């Protein structure tokens, strides 16, 4: 009888430990990472950073930890869904296109430079249904030169604090996302923004794709105003390279270099 009581106690304590462990962590959308969020971090993202719980999966855990560490405050966001038009197949049937989800967000963070304001600009893309074409797409962040924002630079004159992540996996297959990351923009220009190139993995043909572009910018703490940030996604249905150009709204994707350019902008006071 004593052995049974001890066994039951062990089982009970194991259950309690399991429940306690489950309460400390929460499943997060896979971005090819092994790390996760605990409940305290999720609460900080919601109540301190100002994110909606539904937004959290749009960010890798690494980026979310960075936002918490830097005392970030969300100041603007925009979400957009674009559906490719169906086309007619050779036998007359309709062939559905892909579905693209886009989110552009700006955060103000605790600055690591004296006398400067610091902002983090983040643009996320995700093909939740496979696009018909998996070629070379592009994504950009653009803002007016009148903002007087500066890009952080390395000692050898290269843009710092830039990131472009691309992930892919077959649709309807329970696999981890395979991800790659670049820290060098495809193009940039002082005071107007950055752009990146996305090589969509074409095989298998049912691949899903997602990723983000992120960039830090600084401005004088006495500088203030209202601004628009122009995020763009350029989708390609023929071969070729994505090109960028400078427009009044900032660095943008050159329309002639891709099949379609999709804007998703935000506005805020700074």
Coordinates of C-alpha atoms in Angstrom, one line a residue, residues 6 10 40 53 59 62 133 143-144 146 164 179 195 202 212 229 235 248 260:
X6 CA 4.5 6.7 -3.3
X10 CA 5.4 10.6 -8.2
X40 CA 6.1 36.7 -19.4
X53 CA -1.4 38.8 -29.8
X59 CA 8.0 38.0 -36.2
X62 CA 15.0 36.6 -32.4
X133 CA 5.9 31.5 -60.3
X143 CA 10.9 57.1 -46.8
X144 CA 11.2 60.8 -47.9
X146 CA 12.9 65.3 -45.9
X164 CA 16.6 40.1 -44.9
X179 CA 15.6 29.7 -43.7
X195 CA 15.9 47.1 -50.8
X202 CA 11.1 27.0 -57.2
X212 CA 11.0 39.9 -43.7
X229 CA 6.9 54.7 -44.8
X235 CA 6.6 39.9 -57.8
X248 CA 9.8 61.3 -53.9
X260 CA 3.7 43.6 -60.3

